[in-house]
């Protein structure tokens, strides 16, 4: 009589640890981006064979999406948390930028941002990956705009309005991610974060004092 129990999927080893495999895949995608992360690099890092990889995740794109979701809820969650726990929009943005600087330069992780690197290397013929990255971008901007709008409704000055300020701050974040991948240090990225907040303060001051604004244009 054959033993009963869960039927094992073809090509999937009995000792397969999905969470550990995702953690290792996440690091490969983080370091190489989506396009340049090869199946060979992924299987070597995950300690599985190609049939095991496809048996567990069905495709490279599905593996990436699951690994990227893990990134958003683990390493990448700190900046988002910083954005929602500060008492003012200004403090929230500064805390988020500093958290991004720390994330992008962790000594135990690849430099930069997994999602930014993937977006820069996503082939046009990978619609599932492109759609996931677009949704992630939209969610990131929406969350930032929500914080800024709520602050504006409370009477806090937002330099260029919630929507434009959110786009500006996100552009700074993406630039920091690229600079980290190019070798920028944590100190340099933190300086960029603080310079960004100095520009925030200058813009708020200029909006509150038209005479100051006129002087700075001459």
PDB file of C-alpha atoms in Angstrom:
ATOM      1  CA  UNK A   1       0.000   0.000   0.000  1.00  0.00           C
ATOM      2  CA  UNK A   2       1.381   3.402  -0.983  1.00  0.00           C
ATOM      3  CA  UNK A   3       1.881   5.877   1.842  1.00  0.00           C
ATOM      4  CA  UNK A   4      -0.622   8.709   1.988  1.00  0.00           C
ATOM      5  CA  UNK A   5       0.190  12.359   2.462  1.00  0.00           C
ATOM      6  CA  UNK A   6       0.803  15.523   0.507  1.00  0.00           C
ATOM      7  CA  UNK A   7       1.797  14.888  -3.080  1.00  0.00           C
ATOM      8  CA  UNK A   8       5.118  16.460  -3.890  1.00  0.00           C
ATOM      9  CA  UNK A   9       5.301  18.649  -7.012  1.00  0.00           C
ATOM     10  CA  UNK A  10       7.675  17.386  -9.702  1.00  0.00           C
ATOM     11  CA  UNK A  11      11.183  18.719  -9.438  1.00  0.00           C
ATOM     12  CA  UNK A  12      10.669  20.108  -5.946  1.00  0.00           C
ATOM     13  CA  UNK A  13      12.992  18.730  -3.249  1.00  0.00           C
ATOM     14  CA  UNK A  14      11.536  17.492   0.052  1.00  0.00           C
ATOM     15  CA  UNK A  15      13.725  19.910   2.006  1.00  0.00           C
ATOM     16  CA  UNK A  16      12.647  22.945  -0.022  1.00  0.00           C
ATOM     17  CA  UNK A  17      12.367  26.038   2.198  1.00  0.00           C
ATOM     18  CA  UNK A  18      10.333  28.593   0.278  1.00  0.00           C
ATOM     19  CA  UNK A  19      11.078  31.540   2.575  1.00  0.00           C
ATOM     20  CA  UNK A  20      14.813  30.878   2.559  1.00  0.00           C
ATOM     21  CA  UNK A  21      14.761  30.506  -1.229  1.00  0.00           C
ATOM     22  CA  UNK A  22      12.900  33.787  -1.630  1.00  0.00           C
ATOM     23  CA  UNK A  23      15.362  35.560   0.637  1.00  0.00           C
ATOM     24  CA  UNK A  24      18.254  34.421  -1.531  1.00  0.00           C
ATOM     25  CA  UNK A  25      16.428  35.216  -4.774  1.00  0.00           C
ATOM     26  CA  UNK A  26      15.664  38.670  -3.435  1.00  0.00           C
ATOM     27  CA  UNK A  27      19.369  39.325  -2.932  1.00  0.00           C
ATOM     28  CA  UNK A  28      20.169  38.237  -6.504  1.00  0.00           C
ATOM     29  CA  UNK A  29      17.509  40.486  -8.027  1.00  0.00           C
ATOM     30  CA  UNK A  30      18.601  43.313  -5.749  1.00  0.00           C
ATOM     31  CA  UNK A  31      22.183  43.052  -6.930  1.00  0.00           C
ATOM     32  CA  UNK A  32      21.638  42.378 -10.631  1.00  0.00           C
ATOM     33  CA  UNK A  33      18.188  43.727 -11.488  1.00  0.00           C
ATOM     34  CA  UNK A  34      15.526  41.695 -13.225  1.00  0.00           C
ATOM     35  CA  UNK A  35      16.946  41.293 -16.712  1.00  0.00           C
ATOM     36  CA  UNK A  36      20.527  40.548 -15.677  1.00  0.00           C
ATOM     37  CA  UNK A  37      19.685  38.064 -12.937  1.00  0.00           C
ATOM     38  CA  UNK A  38      20.171  34.760 -14.734  1.00  0.00           C
ATOM     39  CA  UNK A  39      18.465  31.481 -13.922  1.00  0.00           C
ATOM     40  CA  UNK A  40      21.935  30.080 -13.196  1.00  0.00           C
ATOM     41  CA  UNK A  41      22.650  32.805 -10.637  1.00  0.00           C
ATOM     42  CA  UNK A  42      19.239  32.330  -9.048  1.00  0.00           C
ATOM     43  CA  UNK A  43      19.439  28.553  -8.779  1.00  0.00           C
ATOM     44  CA  UNK A  44      22.993  28.695  -7.426  1.00  0.00           C
ATOM     45  CA  UNK A  45      22.034  31.213  -4.744  1.00  0.00           C
ATOM     46  CA  UNK A  46      18.816  29.367  -3.857  1.00  0.00           C
ATOM     47  CA  UNK A  47      20.507  25.968  -3.815  1.00  0.00           C
ATOM     48  CA  UNK A  48      17.983  24.413  -6.200  1.00  0.00           C
ATOM     49  CA  UNK A  49      17.913  23.046  -9.744  1.00  0.00           C
ATOM     50  CA  UNK A  50      16.086  24.810 -12.588  1.00  0.00           C
ATOM     51  CA  UNK A  51      13.236  22.241 -12.474  1.00  0.00           C
ATOM     52  CA  UNK A  52      12.882  22.920  -8.744  1.00  0.00           C
ATOM     53  CA  UNK A  53      12.754  26.669  -9.340  1.00  0.00           C
ATOM     54  CA  UNK A  54      10.076  26.370 -12.008  1.00  0.00           C
ATOM     55  CA  UNK A  55       8.192  23.763 -10.009  1.00  0.00           C
ATOM     56  CA  UNK A  56       7.967  26.100  -7.025  1.00  0.00           C
ATOM     57  CA  UNK A  57       7.526  29.482  -8.730  1.00  0.00           C
ATOM     58  CA  UNK A  58       6.439  28.633 -12.333  1.00  0.00           C
ATOM     59  CA  UNK A  59       8.581  31.349 -13.976  1.00  0.00           C
ATOM     60  CA  UNK A  60      11.358  33.853 -13.439  1.00  0.00           C
ATOM     61  CA  UNK A  61       8.859  36.708 -13.515  1.00  0.00           C
ATOM     62  CA  UNK A  62       6.658  35.083 -10.854  1.00  0.00           C
ATOM     63  CA  UNK A  63       9.732  34.471  -8.701  1.00  0.00           C
ATOM     64  CA  UNK A  64      10.762  38.106  -9.058  1.00  0.00           C
ATOM     65  CA  UNK A  65       7.315  39.414  -8.115  1.00  0.00           C
ATOM     66  CA  UNK A  66       7.208  37.241  -5.006  1.00  0.00           C
ATOM     67  CA  UNK A  67      10.765  38.241  -4.052  1.00  0.00           C
ATOM     68  CA  UNK A  68       9.955  41.928  -4.627  1.00  0.00           C
ATOM     69  CA  UNK A  69       6.856  41.654  -2.446  1.00  0.00           C
ATOM     70  CA  UNK A  70       9.067  40.166   0.242  1.00  0.00           C
ATOM     71  CA  UNK A  71      11.435  43.134  -0.150  1.00  0.00           C
ATOM     72  CA  UNK A  72       8.557  45.578   0.343  1.00  0.00           C
ATOM     73  CA  UNK A  73       7.455  43.885   3.566  1.00  0.00           C
ATOM     74  CA  UNK A  74      10.913  43.319   5.047  1.00  0.00           C
ATOM     75  CA  UNK A  75      13.942  45.483   4.169  1.00  0.00           C
ATOM     76  CA  UNK A  76      11.920  48.019   2.210  1.00  0.00           C
ATOM     77  CA  UNK A  77       9.302  48.502   4.928  1.00  0.00           C
ATOM     78  CA  UNK A  78      11.396  50.795   7.145  1.00  0.00           C
ATOM     79  CA  UNK A  79      11.142  53.940   4.979  1.00  0.00           C
ATOM     80  CA  UNK A  80       7.387  53.501   4.595  1.00  0.00           C
ATOM     81  CA  UNK A  81       7.021  53.116   8.361  1.00  0.00           C
ATOM     82  CA  UNK A  82       9.102  56.242   8.946  1.00  0.00           C
ATOM     83  CA  UNK A  83       6.769  58.171   6.653  1.00  0.00           C
ATOM     84  CA  UNK A  84       3.704  57.338   8.726  1.00  0.00           C
ATOM     85  CA  UNK A  85       5.001  57.708  12.287  1.00  0.00           C
ATOM     86  CA  UNK A  86       6.331  61.296  12.349  1.00  0.00           C
ATOM     87  CA  UNK A  87       4.198  64.133  13.764  1.00  0.00           C
ATOM     88  CA  UNK A  88       4.509  66.461  10.746  1.00  0.00           C
ATOM     89  CA  UNK A  89       4.880  66.023   6.991  1.00  0.00           C
ATOM     90  CA  UNK A  90       8.287  67.658   7.066  1.00  0.00           C
ATOM     91  CA  UNK A  91       9.510  65.320   9.802  1.00  0.00           C
ATOM     92  CA  UNK A  92       7.966  62.365   7.966  1.00  0.00           C
ATOM     93  CA  UNK A  93       9.706  63.144   4.688  1.00  0.00           C
ATOM     94  CA  UNK A  94      13.058  63.714   6.398  1.00  0.00           C
ATOM     95  CA  UNK A  95      12.742  60.453   8.360  1.00  0.00           C
ATOM     96  CA  UNK A  96      11.787  58.585   5.195  1.00  0.00           C
ATOM     97  CA  UNK A  97      14.729  60.003   3.218  1.00  0.00           C
ATOM     98  CA  UNK A  98      17.185  59.140   5.980  1.00  0.00           C
ATOM     99  CA  UNK A  99      15.743  55.630   6.217  1.00  0.00           C
ATOM    100  CA  UNK A 100      16.161  55.237   2.458  1.00  0.00           C
ATOM    101  CA  UNK A 101      19.779  56.376   2.722  1.00  0.00           C
ATOM    102  CA  UNK A 102      20.382  53.717   5.368  1.00  0.00           C
ATOM    103  CA  UNK A 103      18.565  51.014   3.386  1.00  0.00           C
ATOM    104  CA  UNK A 104      20.460  51.746   0.181  1.00  0.00           C
ATOM    105  CA  UNK A 105      23.839  51.457   1.921  1.00  0.00           C
ATOM    106  CA  UNK A 106      23.384  48.506   4.267  1.00  0.00           C
ATOM    107  CA  UNK A 107      26.689  46.631   4.461  1.00  0.00           C
ATOM    108  CA  UNK A 108      24.901  43.264   4.471  1.00  0.00           C
ATOM    109  CA  UNK A 109      22.805  44.010   1.381  1.00  0.00           C
ATOM    110  CA  UNK A 110      23.472  44.994  -2.232  1.00  0.00           C
ATOM    111  CA  UNK A 111      23.652  48.768  -2.735  1.00  0.00           C
ATOM    112  CA  UNK A 112      20.656  50.725  -3.958  1.00  0.00           C
ATOM    113  CA  UNK A 113      17.011  49.680  -4.287  1.00  0.00           C
ATOM    114  CA  UNK A 114      15.730  46.358  -5.607  1.00  0.00           C
ATOM    115  CA  UNK A 115      12.734  47.958  -7.327  1.00  0.00           C
ATOM    116  CA  UNK A 116      14.691  50.835  -8.865  1.00  0.00           C
ATOM    117  CA  UNK A 117      17.312  48.487 -10.268  1.00  0.00           C
ATOM    118  CA  UNK A 118      14.599  46.193 -11.628  1.00  0.00           C
ATOM    119  CA  UNK A 119      12.748  49.090 -13.260  1.00  0.00           C
ATOM    120  CA  UNK A 120      15.933  50.138 -15.033  1.00  0.00           C
ATOM    121  CA  UNK A 121      16.462  46.630 -16.422  1.00  0.00           C
ATOM    122  CA  UNK A 122      12.930  45.382 -17.106  1.00  0.00           C
ATOM    123  CA  UNK A 123      12.578  44.169 -20.724  1.00  0.00           C
ATOM    124  CA  UNK A 124       9.603  45.389 -22.743  1.00  0.00           C
ATOM    125  CA  UNK A 125       8.421  41.799 -23.242  1.00  0.00           C
ATOM    126  CA  UNK A 126       7.843  41.194 -19.511  1.00  0.00           C
ATOM    127  CA  UNK A 127       4.376  42.719 -18.977  1.00  0.00           C
ATOM    128  CA  UNK A 128       3.780  41.041 -15.605  1.00  0.00           C
ATOM    129  CA  UNK A 129       6.961  42.497 -14.151  1.00  0.00           C
ATOM    130  CA  UNK A 130       6.325  45.903 -15.716  1.00  0.00           C
ATOM    131  CA  UNK A 131       2.792  45.966 -14.319  1.00  0.00           C
ATOM    132  CA  UNK A 132       4.003  45.008 -10.846  1.00  0.00           C
ATOM    133  CA  UNK A 133       6.637  47.756 -10.902  1.00  0.00           C
ATOM    134  CA  UNK A 134       4.078  50.310 -12.132  1.00  0.00           C
ATOM    135  CA  UNK A 135       1.712  49.359  -9.312  1.00  0.00           C
ATOM    136  CA  UNK A 136       4.517  49.674  -6.781  1.00  0.00           C
ATOM    137  CA  UNK A 137       5.407  53.134  -8.087  1.00  0.00           C
ATOM    138  CA  UNK A 138       1.781  54.247  -7.971  1.00  0.00           C
ATOM    139  CA  UNK A 139       1.365  52.947  -4.425  1.00  0.00           C
ATOM    140  CA  UNK A 140       4.551  54.680  -3.286  1.00  0.00           C
ATOM    141  CA  UNK A 141       3.478  58.038  -4.712  1.00  0.00           C
ATOM    142  CA  UNK A 142      -0.077  57.640  -3.446  1.00  0.00           C
ATOM    143  CA  UNK A 143       1.117  56.950   0.107  1.00  0.00           C
ATOM    144  CA  UNK A 144       3.384  59.989   0.019  1.00  0.00           C
ATOM    145  CA  UNK A 145       0.662  62.228  -1.386  1.00  0.00           C
ATOM    146  CA  UNK A 146      -1.748  61.018   1.288  1.00  0.00           C
ATOM    147  CA  UNK A 147       0.643  62.059   4.060  1.00  0.00           C
ATOM    148  CA  UNK A 148       1.230  65.451   2.450  1.00  0.00           C
ATOM    149  CA  UNK A 149      -2.458  66.117   1.795  1.00  0.00           C
ATOM    150  CA  UNK A 150      -3.387  65.260   5.368  1.00  0.00           C
ATOM    151  CA  UNK A 151      -0.706  67.660   6.621  1.00  0.00           C
ATOM    152  CA  UNK A 152      -1.901  70.398   4.265  1.00  0.00           C
ATOM    153  CA  UNK A 153      -5.453  69.913   5.532  1.00  0.00           C
ATOM    154  CA  UNK A 154      -4.137  70.457   9.067  1.00  0.00           C
ATOM    155  CA  UNK A 155      -2.585  73.724   7.961  1.00  0.00           C
ATOM    156  CA  UNK A 156       1.022  72.605   7.572  1.00  0.00           C
ATOM    157  CA  UNK A 157       2.787  74.359   4.682  1.00  0.00           C
ATOM    158  CA  UNK A 158       3.752  71.988   1.864  1.00  0.00           C
ATOM    159  CA  UNK A 159       6.322  73.632  -0.448  1.00  0.00           C
ATOM    160  CA  UNK A 160       4.829  72.957  -3.874  1.00  0.00           C
ATOM    161  CA  UNK A 161       1.518  71.335  -3.028  1.00  0.00           C
ATOM    162  CA  UNK A 162       1.056  67.643  -2.136  1.00  0.00           C
ATOM    163  CA  UNK A 163       1.190  66.172  -5.647  1.00  0.00           C
ATOM    164  CA  UNK A 164       4.219  68.067  -6.943  1.00  0.00           C
ATOM    165  CA  UNK A 165       6.080  67.718  -3.661  1.00  0.00           C
ATOM    166  CA  UNK A 166       5.464  63.958  -3.659  1.00  0.00           C
ATOM    167  CA  UNK A 167       6.869  63.689  -7.184  1.00  0.00           C
ATOM    168  CA  UNK A 168       9.902  65.774  -6.227  1.00  0.00           C
ATOM    169  CA  UNK A 169      10.643  63.746  -3.095  1.00  0.00           C
ATOM    170  CA  UNK A 170      10.244  60.471  -4.972  1.00  0.00           C
ATOM    171  CA  UNK A 171      12.650  61.715  -7.637  1.00  0.00           C
ATOM    172  CA  UNK A 172      15.194  62.400  -4.902  1.00  0.00           C
ATOM    173  CA  UNK A 173      14.692  58.866  -3.552  1.00  0.00           C
ATOM    174  CA  UNK A 174      15.226  57.302  -6.978  1.00  0.00           C
ATOM    175  CA  UNK A 175      18.333  59.417  -7.498  1.00  0.00           C
ATOM    176  CA  UNK A 176      19.688  58.306  -4.136  1.00  0.00           C
ATOM    177  CA  UNK A 177      19.097  54.677  -5.123  1.00  0.00           C
ATOM    178  CA  UNK A 178      21.049  55.108  -8.346  1.00  0.00           C
ATOM    179  CA  UNK A 179      23.850  56.980  -6.592  1.00  0.00           C
ATOM    180  CA  UNK A 180      24.115  54.194  -4.012  1.00  0.00           C
ATOM    181  CA  UNK A 181      24.427  51.628  -6.806  1.00  0.00           C
ATOM    182  CA  UNK A 182      27.204  53.786  -8.246  1.00  0.00           C
ATOM    183  CA  UNK A 183      29.062  53.731  -4.928  1.00  0.00           C
ATOM    184  CA  UNK A 184      27.780  56.709  -2.932  1.00  0.00           C
ATOM    185  CA  UNK A 185      28.263  56.294   0.814  1.00  0.00           C
ATOM    186  CA  UNK A 186      25.647  56.480   3.546  1.00  0.00           C
ATOM    187  CA  UNK A 187      27.117  59.779   4.691  1.00  0.00           C
ATOM    188  CA  UNK A 188      26.745  61.233   1.206  1.00  0.00           C
ATOM    189  CA  UNK A 189      23.153  60.067   0.849  1.00  0.00           C
ATOM    190  CA  UNK A 190      22.222  61.364   4.276  1.00  0.00           C
ATOM    191  CA  UNK A 191      23.689  64.723   3.289  1.00  0.00           C
ATOM    192  CA  UNK A 192      21.482  64.666   0.185  1.00  0.00           C
ATOM    193  CA  UNK A 193      18.460  63.983   2.398  1.00  0.00           C
ATOM    194  CA  UNK A 194      19.269  66.930   4.642  1.00  0.00           C
ATOM    195  CA  UNK A 195      19.947  69.245   1.684  1.00  0.00           C
ATOM    196  CA  UNK A 196      16.539  68.278   0.318  1.00  0.00           C
ATOM    197  CA  UNK A 197      14.935  69.353   3.577  1.00  0.00           C
ATOM    198  CA  UNK A 198      16.839  72.641   3.447  1.00  0.00           C
ATOM    199  CA  UNK A 199      15.256  73.230   0.031  1.00  0.00           C
ATOM    200  CA  UNK A 200      11.877  72.351   1.569  1.00  0.00           C
ATOM    201  CA  UNK A 201      12.400  74.993   4.265  1.00  0.00           C
ATOM    202  CA  UNK A 202      13.566  77.598   1.754  1.00  0.00           C
ATOM    203  CA  UNK A 203      10.532  76.992  -0.454  1.00  0.00           C
ATOM    204  CA  UNK A 204       8.170  77.287   2.516  1.00  0.00           C
ATOM    205  CA  UNK A 205       9.862  80.497   3.644  1.00  0.00           C
ATOM    206  CA  UNK A 206       9.678  81.958   0.151  1.00  0.00           C
ATOM    207  CA  UNK A 207       5.989  81.151  -0.150  1.00  0.00           C
ATOM    208  CA  UNK A 208       5.299  82.794   3.210  1.00  0.00           C
ATOM    209  CA  UNK A 209       7.294  85.935   2.372  1.00  0.00           C
ATOM    210  CA  UNK A 210       6.694  87.254  -1.179  1.00  0.00           C
ATOM    211  CA  UNK A 211       9.329  89.930  -0.606  1.00  0.00           C
ATOM    212  CA  UNK A 212      11.897  87.216   0.173  1.00  0.00           C
ATOM    213  CA  UNK A 213      10.887  85.374  -2.973  1.00  0.00           C
ATOM    214  CA  UNK A 214      11.340  88.514  -5.062  1.00  0.00           C
ATOM    215  CA  UNK A 215      14.781  89.142  -3.558  1.00  0.00           C
ATOM    216  CA  UNK A 216      15.987  85.594  -4.345  1.00  0.00           C
ATOM    217  CA  UNK A 217      15.029  86.045  -8.014  1.00  0.00           C
ATOM    218  CA  UNK A 218      17.164  89.178  -8.435  1.00  0.00           C
TER     219      UNK A 218
END
